[in-house]
Tab-separated table of C-alpha atoms in Angstrom:
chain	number	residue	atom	x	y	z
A	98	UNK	CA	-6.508	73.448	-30.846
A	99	UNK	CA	-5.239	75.748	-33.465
A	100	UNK	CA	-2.073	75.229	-35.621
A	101	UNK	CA	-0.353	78.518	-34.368
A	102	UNK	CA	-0.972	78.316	-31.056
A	103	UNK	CA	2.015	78.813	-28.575
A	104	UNK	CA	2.809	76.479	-26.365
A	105	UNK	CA	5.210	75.464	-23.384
A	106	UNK	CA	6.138	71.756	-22.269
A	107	UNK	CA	3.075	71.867	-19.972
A	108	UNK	CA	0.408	72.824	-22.304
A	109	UNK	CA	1.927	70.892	-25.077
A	110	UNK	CA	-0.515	68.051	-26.156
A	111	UNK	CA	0.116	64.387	-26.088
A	112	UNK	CA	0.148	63.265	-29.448
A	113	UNK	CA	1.096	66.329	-30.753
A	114	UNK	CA	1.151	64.900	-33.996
A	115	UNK	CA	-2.648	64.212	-34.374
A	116	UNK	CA	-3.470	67.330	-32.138
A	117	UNK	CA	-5.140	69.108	-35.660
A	118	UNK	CA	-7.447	68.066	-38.298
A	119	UNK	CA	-4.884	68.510	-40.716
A	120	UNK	CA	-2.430	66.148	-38.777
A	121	UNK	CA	-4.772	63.508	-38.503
A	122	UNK	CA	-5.495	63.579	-41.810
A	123	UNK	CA	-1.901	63.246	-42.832
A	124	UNK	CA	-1.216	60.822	-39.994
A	125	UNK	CA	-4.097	58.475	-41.934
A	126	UNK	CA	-3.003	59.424	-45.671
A	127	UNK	CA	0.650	58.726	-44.950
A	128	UNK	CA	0.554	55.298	-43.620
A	129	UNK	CA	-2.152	54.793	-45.984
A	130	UNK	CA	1.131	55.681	-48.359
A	131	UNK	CA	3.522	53.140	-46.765
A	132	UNK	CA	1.095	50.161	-46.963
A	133	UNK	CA	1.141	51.401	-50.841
A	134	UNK	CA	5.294	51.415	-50.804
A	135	UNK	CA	5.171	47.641	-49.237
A	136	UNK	CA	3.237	46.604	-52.052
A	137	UNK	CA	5.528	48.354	-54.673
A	138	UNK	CA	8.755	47.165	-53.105
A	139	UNK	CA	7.522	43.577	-52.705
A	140	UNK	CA	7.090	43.838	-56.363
A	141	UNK	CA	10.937	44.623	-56.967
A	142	UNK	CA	11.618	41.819	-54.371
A	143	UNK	CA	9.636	39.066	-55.921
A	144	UNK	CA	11.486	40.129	-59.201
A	145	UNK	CA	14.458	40.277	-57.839
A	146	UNK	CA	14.328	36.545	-56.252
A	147	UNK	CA	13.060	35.300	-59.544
A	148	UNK	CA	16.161	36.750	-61.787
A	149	UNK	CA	18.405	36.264	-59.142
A	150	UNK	CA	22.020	35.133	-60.929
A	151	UNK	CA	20.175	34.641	-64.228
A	152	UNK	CA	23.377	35.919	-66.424
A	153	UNK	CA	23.406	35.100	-70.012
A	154	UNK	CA	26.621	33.686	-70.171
A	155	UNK	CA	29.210	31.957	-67.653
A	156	UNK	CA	31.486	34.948	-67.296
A	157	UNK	CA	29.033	37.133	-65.675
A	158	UNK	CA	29.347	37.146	-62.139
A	159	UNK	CA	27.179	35.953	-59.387
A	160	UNK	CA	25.540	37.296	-56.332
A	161	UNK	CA	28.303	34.918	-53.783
A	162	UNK	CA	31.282	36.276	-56.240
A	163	UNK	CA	29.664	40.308	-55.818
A	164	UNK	CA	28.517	40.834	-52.282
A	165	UNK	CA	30.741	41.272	-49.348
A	166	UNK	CA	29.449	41.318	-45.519
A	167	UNK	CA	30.955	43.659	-43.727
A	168	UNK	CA	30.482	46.607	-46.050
A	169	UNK	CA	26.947	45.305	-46.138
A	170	UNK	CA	27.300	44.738	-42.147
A	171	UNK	CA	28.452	48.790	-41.775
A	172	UNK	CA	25.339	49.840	-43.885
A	173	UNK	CA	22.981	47.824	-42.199
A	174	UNK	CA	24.388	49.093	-38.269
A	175	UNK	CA	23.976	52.616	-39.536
A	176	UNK	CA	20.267	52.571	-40.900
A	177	UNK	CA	19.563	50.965	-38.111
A	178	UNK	CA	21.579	53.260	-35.293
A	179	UNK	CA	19.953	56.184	-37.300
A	180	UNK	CA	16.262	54.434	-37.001
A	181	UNK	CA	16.949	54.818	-33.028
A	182	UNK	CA	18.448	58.168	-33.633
A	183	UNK	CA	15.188	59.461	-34.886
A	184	UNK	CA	13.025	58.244	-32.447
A	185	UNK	CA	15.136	60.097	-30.167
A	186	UNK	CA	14.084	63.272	-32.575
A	187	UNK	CA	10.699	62.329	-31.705
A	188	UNK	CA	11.019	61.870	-27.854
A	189	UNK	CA	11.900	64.997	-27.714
A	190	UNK	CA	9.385	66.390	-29.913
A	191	UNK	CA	6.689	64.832	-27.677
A	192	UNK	CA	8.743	66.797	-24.943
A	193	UNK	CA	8.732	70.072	-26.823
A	194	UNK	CA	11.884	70.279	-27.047
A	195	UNK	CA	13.034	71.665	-30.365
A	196	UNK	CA	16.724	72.306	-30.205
A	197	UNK	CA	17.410	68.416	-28.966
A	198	UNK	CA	14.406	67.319	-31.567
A	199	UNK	CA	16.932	69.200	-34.135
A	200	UNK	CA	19.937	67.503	-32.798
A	201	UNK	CA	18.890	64.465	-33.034
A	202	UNK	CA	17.914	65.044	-36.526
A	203	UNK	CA	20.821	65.802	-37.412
A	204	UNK	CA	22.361	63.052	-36.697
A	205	UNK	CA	19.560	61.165	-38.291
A	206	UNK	CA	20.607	62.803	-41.474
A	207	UNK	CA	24.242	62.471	-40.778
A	208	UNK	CA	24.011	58.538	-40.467
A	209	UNK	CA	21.607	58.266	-43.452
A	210	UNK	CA	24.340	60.147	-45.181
A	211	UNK	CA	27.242	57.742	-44.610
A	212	UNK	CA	24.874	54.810	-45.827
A	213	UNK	CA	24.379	56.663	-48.837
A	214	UNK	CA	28.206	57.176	-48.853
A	215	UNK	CA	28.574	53.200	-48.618
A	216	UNK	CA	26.047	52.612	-51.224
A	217	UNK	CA	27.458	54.362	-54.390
A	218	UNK	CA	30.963	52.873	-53.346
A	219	UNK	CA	29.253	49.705	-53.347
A	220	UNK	CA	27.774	50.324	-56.613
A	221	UNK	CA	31.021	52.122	-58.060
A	222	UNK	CA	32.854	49.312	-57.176
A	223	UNK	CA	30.861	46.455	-58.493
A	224	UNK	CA	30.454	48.612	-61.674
A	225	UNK	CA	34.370	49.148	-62.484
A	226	UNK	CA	35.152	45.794	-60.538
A	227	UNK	CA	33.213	42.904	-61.861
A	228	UNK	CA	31.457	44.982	-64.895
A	229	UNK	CA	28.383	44.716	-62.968
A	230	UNK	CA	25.437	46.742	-64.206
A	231	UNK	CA	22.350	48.131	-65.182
A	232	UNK	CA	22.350	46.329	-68.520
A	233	UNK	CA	24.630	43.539	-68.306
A	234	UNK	CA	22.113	41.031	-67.406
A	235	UNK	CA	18.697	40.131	-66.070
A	236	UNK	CA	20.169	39.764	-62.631
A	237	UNK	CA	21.970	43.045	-62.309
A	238	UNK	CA	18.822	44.650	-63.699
A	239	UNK	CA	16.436	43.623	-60.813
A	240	UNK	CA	19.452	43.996	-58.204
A	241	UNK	CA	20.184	47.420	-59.402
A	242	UNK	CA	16.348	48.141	-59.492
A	243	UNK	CA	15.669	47.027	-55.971
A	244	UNK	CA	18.475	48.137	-54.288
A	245	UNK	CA	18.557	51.168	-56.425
A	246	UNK	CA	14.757	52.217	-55.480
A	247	UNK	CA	15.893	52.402	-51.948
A	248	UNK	CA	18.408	54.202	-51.877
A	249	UNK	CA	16.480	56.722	-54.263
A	250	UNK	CA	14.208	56.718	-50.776
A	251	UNK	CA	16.856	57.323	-48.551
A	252	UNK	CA	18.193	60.553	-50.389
A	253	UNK	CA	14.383	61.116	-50.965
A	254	UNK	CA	14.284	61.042	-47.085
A	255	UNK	CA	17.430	63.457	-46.376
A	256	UNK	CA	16.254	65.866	-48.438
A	257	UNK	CA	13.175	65.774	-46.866
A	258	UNK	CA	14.624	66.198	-43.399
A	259	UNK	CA	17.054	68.694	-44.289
A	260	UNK	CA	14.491	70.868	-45.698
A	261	UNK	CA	12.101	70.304	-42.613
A	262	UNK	CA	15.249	71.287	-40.213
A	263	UNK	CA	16.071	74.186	-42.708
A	264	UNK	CA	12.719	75.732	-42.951
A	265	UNK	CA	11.556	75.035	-39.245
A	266	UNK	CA	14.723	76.348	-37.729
A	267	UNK	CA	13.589	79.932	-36.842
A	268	UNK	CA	10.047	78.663	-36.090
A	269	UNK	CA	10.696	76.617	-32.946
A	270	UNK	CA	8.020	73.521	-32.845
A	271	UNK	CA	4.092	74.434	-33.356
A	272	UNK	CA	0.851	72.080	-33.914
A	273	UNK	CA	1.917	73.194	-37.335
A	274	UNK	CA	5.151	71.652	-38.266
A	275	UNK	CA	5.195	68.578	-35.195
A	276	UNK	CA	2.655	66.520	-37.844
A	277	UNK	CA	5.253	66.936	-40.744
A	278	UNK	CA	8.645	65.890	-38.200
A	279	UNK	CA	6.853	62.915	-37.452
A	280	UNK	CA	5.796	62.216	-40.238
A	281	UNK	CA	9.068	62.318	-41.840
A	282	UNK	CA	10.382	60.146	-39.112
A	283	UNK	CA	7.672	57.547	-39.685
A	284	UNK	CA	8.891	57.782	-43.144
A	285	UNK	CA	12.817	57.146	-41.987
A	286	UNK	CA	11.296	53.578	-40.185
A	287	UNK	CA	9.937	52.310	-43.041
A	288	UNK	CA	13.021	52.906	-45.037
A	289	UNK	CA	14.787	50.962	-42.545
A	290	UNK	CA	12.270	48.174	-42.588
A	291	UNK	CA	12.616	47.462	-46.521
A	292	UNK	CA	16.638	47.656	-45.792
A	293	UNK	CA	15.664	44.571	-43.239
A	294	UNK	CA	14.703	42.232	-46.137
A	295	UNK	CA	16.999	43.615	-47.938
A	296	UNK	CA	20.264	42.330	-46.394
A	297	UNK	CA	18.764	39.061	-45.569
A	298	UNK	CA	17.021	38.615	-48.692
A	299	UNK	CA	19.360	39.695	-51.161
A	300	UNK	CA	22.931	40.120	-49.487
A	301	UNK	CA	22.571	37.309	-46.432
A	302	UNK	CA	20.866	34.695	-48.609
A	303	UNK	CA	22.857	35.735	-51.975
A	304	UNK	CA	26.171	34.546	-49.666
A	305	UNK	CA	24.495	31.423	-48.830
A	306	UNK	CA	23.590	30.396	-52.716
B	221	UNK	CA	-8.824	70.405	-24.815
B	222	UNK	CA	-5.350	70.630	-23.373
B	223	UNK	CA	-3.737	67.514	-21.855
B	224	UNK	CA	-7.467	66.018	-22.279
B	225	UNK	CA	-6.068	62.481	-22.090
B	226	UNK	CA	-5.696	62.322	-17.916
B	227	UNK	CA	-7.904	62.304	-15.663
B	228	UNK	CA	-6.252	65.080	-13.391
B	229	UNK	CA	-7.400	68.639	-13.346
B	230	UNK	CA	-3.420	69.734	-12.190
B	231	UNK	CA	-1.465	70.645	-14.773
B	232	UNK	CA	1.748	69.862	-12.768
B	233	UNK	CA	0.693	66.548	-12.331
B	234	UNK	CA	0.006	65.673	-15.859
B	235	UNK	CA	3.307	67.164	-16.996
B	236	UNK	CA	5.303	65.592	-14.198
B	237	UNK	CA	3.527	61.753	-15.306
B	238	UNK	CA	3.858	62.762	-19.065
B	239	UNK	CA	7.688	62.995	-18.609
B	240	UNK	CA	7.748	60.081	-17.033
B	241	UNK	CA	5.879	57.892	-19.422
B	242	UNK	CA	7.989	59.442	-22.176
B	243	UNK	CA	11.154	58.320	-20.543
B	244	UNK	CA	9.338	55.094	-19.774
B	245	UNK	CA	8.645	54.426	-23.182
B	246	UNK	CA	12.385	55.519	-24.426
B	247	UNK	CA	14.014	53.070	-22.531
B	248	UNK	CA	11.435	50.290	-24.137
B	249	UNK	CA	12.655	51.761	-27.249
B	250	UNK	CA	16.761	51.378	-26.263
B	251	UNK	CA	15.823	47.765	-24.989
B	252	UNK	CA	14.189	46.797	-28.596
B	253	UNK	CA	17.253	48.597	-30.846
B	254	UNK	CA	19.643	46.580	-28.489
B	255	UNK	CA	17.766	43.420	-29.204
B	256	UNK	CA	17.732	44.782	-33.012
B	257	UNK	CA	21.270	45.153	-33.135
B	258	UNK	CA	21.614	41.334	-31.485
B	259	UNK	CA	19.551	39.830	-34.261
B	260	UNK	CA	21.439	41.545	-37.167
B	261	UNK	CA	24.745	40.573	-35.784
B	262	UNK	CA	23.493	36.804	-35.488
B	263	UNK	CA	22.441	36.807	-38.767
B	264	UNK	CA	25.297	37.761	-40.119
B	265	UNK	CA	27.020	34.777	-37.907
B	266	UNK	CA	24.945	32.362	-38.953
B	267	UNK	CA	25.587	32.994	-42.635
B	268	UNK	CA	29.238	34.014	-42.159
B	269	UNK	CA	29.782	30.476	-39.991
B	270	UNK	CA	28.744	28.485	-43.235
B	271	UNK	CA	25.959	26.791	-41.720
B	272	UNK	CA	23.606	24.406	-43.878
B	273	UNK	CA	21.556	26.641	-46.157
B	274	UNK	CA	18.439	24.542	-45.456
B	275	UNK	CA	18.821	25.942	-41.890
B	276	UNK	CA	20.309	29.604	-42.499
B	277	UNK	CA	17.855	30.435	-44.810
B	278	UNK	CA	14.374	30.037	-42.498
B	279	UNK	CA	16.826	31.452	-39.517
B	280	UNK	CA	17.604	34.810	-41.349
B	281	UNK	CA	14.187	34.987	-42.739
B	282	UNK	CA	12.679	34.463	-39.170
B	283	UNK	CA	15.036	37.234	-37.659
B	284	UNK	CA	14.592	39.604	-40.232
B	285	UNK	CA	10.309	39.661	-39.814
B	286	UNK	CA	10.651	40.070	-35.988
B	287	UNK	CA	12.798	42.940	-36.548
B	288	UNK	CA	10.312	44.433	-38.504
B	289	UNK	CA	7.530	43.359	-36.202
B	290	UNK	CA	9.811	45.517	-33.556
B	291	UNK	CA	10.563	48.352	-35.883
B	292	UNK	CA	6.916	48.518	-37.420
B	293	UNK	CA	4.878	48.173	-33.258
B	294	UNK	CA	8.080	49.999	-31.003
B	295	UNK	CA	9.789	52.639	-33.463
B	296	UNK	CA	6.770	52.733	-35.435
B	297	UNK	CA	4.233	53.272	-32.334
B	298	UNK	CA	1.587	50.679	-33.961
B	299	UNK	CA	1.664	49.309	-30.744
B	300	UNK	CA	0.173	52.392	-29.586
B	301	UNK	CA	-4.050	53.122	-29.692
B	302	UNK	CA	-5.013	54.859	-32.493
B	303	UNK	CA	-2.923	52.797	-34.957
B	304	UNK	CA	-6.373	50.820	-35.872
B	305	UNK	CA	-6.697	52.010	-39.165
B	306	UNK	CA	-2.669	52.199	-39.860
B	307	UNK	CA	-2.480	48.154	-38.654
B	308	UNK	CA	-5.461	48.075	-41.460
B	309	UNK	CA	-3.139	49.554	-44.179
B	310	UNK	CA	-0.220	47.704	-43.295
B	311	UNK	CA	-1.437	44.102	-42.648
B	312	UNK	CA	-3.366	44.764	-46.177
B	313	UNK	CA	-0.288	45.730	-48.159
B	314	UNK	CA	2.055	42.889	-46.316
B	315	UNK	CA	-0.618	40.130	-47.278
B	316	UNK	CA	-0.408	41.932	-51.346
B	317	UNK	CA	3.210	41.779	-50.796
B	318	UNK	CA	3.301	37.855	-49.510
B	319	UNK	CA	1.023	36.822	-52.309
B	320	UNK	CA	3.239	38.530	-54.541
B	321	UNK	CA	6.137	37.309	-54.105
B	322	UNK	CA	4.460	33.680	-53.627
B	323	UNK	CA	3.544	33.768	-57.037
B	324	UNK	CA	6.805	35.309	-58.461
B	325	UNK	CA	8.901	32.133	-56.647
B	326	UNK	CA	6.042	29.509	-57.628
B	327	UNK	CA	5.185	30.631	-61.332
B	328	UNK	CA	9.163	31.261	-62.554
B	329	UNK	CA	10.719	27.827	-62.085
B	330	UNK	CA	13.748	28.171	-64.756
């Protein structure tokens, strides 16, 4: 089956997304990639957990005084509508249908937007709030770190989809680009996984102590 | 090579049962982001309702790995075949990760 083959909804493959050599082999490589990115972020987590609210002095504040649920609660219901959201993307791409597989996209990118929205008010505010930063202690160095690495993959991801929806929008869906939407979808997931532990690990069990 | 998974030489056929499964599998998908949804908003119940932390803390922790069981096998698809050697690179980098952050909670005890 070759990459620029045309196809309808009848001919089009099964998995069209390991239909080619070339999207098997970035089917393999890339989640040969994310079992790589579990082991980096579980780094920043186990750092995080062990300078959790270590502050050099009294007046610093702590993770119960910073964090508040339902800002936290709006960013988590987002991700997660926009992890559904793009498996819609891909339903449709499995039923060659591009315009819908667009659509749906889009409103991938559009929630992953407004979490990125929520995110740099949430780290505005602590900043000009509570003098929360970077360099003000151990703790807001590994909170800043962890949370700040994923949201670096989250605009990492956008971009990635815009461009994908950009460049593939006169092109209609081949063997060609179907590996790289799913792909990037795949890639959407596993941001959504690491904002899982996350919220429980660093916002839900920061409110409990 | 086209639609070589089925058994059927009718190309009508396939397509018609292709649909099908797809919508099959989309509802699955709808039922496990509904159930998603459910275990983040009890999460965030049990924690906002001031329970013991000796209990809130396994609870959350327990909710927040099914979820990712669901979003890793349903959203994922590593429930589907050919996810042998993905399930290889995952369960490798989640038992790096464990140990990891094992020895990060056990070795720092300040």
């Amino acid at each position: 089956m070759q990459a620029e083959e045309k196809f309808t909804p009848q001919t089009w493959p099964e998995s069209p997304e390991k239909a080619t050599l070339e999207g098997k082999n970035k089917f393999l490589g890339f989640w040969l990639f994310l079992g790589g990115e579990t082991v980096l972020f579980a780094s920043l987590f186990a750092t995080y957990i062990a300078l959790k609210d270590k502050v050099p002095s009294p007046d610093h504040m702590l993770a119960k005084d910073l964090f508040e649920l339902p800002l936290v609660f709006v960013m988590t219901m987002l991700l997660l509508t926009s992890s559904l959201t793009s498996v819609y993307s891909m339903y449709h791409m499995k039923n060659y249908n591009f315009k819908k597989m667009q659509l749906w996209m889009l409103i991938t990118v559009i929630l992953g937007l407004g979490f990125l929205a929520c995110e740099f008010y949430e780290f505005h505010h602590y900043y000009t709030e509570y003098n929360h930063t970077f360099t003000s202690s151990a703790f807001g160095s590994a909170f800043y770190t962890l949370t700040g690495f994923h949201g670096a993959h989250v605009i990492f991801g956008l971009v990635w989809m815009i461009l994908l929806m950009v460049r593939n929008a006169g092109r209609g869906l081949s063997l060609y680009n179907a590996p790289k939407f799913y792909l990037a979808s795949l890639y959407w997931h596993f941001i959504d996984v690491v904002w899982v532990f996350i919220f429980t690990v660093v916002y839900l069990m920061g409110m409990v102590g | 090579m086209v639609n070589n998974q089925s058994n059927s030489n009718n190309p009508r056929l396939n397509y018609d049962y292709r649909r099908k499964k797809n919508a099959e599998g989309m509802r699955i998908q709808v039922a496990t982001f509904t159930l998603m949804i459910f275990f983040t908003v009890v999460s965030f119940v049990a924690v906002a309702a001031d329970f013991s932390k000796w209990f809130v803390v396994p609870f959350i922790l327990l909710l927040a790995v099914v979820q990712v069981g669901f979003q890793l096998y349903y959203f994922m698809h590593m429930s589907e075949k050919g996810h042998e050697a993905p399930s290889l690179f995952m369960w490798s980098g989640v038992t790096i990760a464990f140990v990891t952050v094992l020895a990060f909670m056990t070795i720092i005890w300040w």
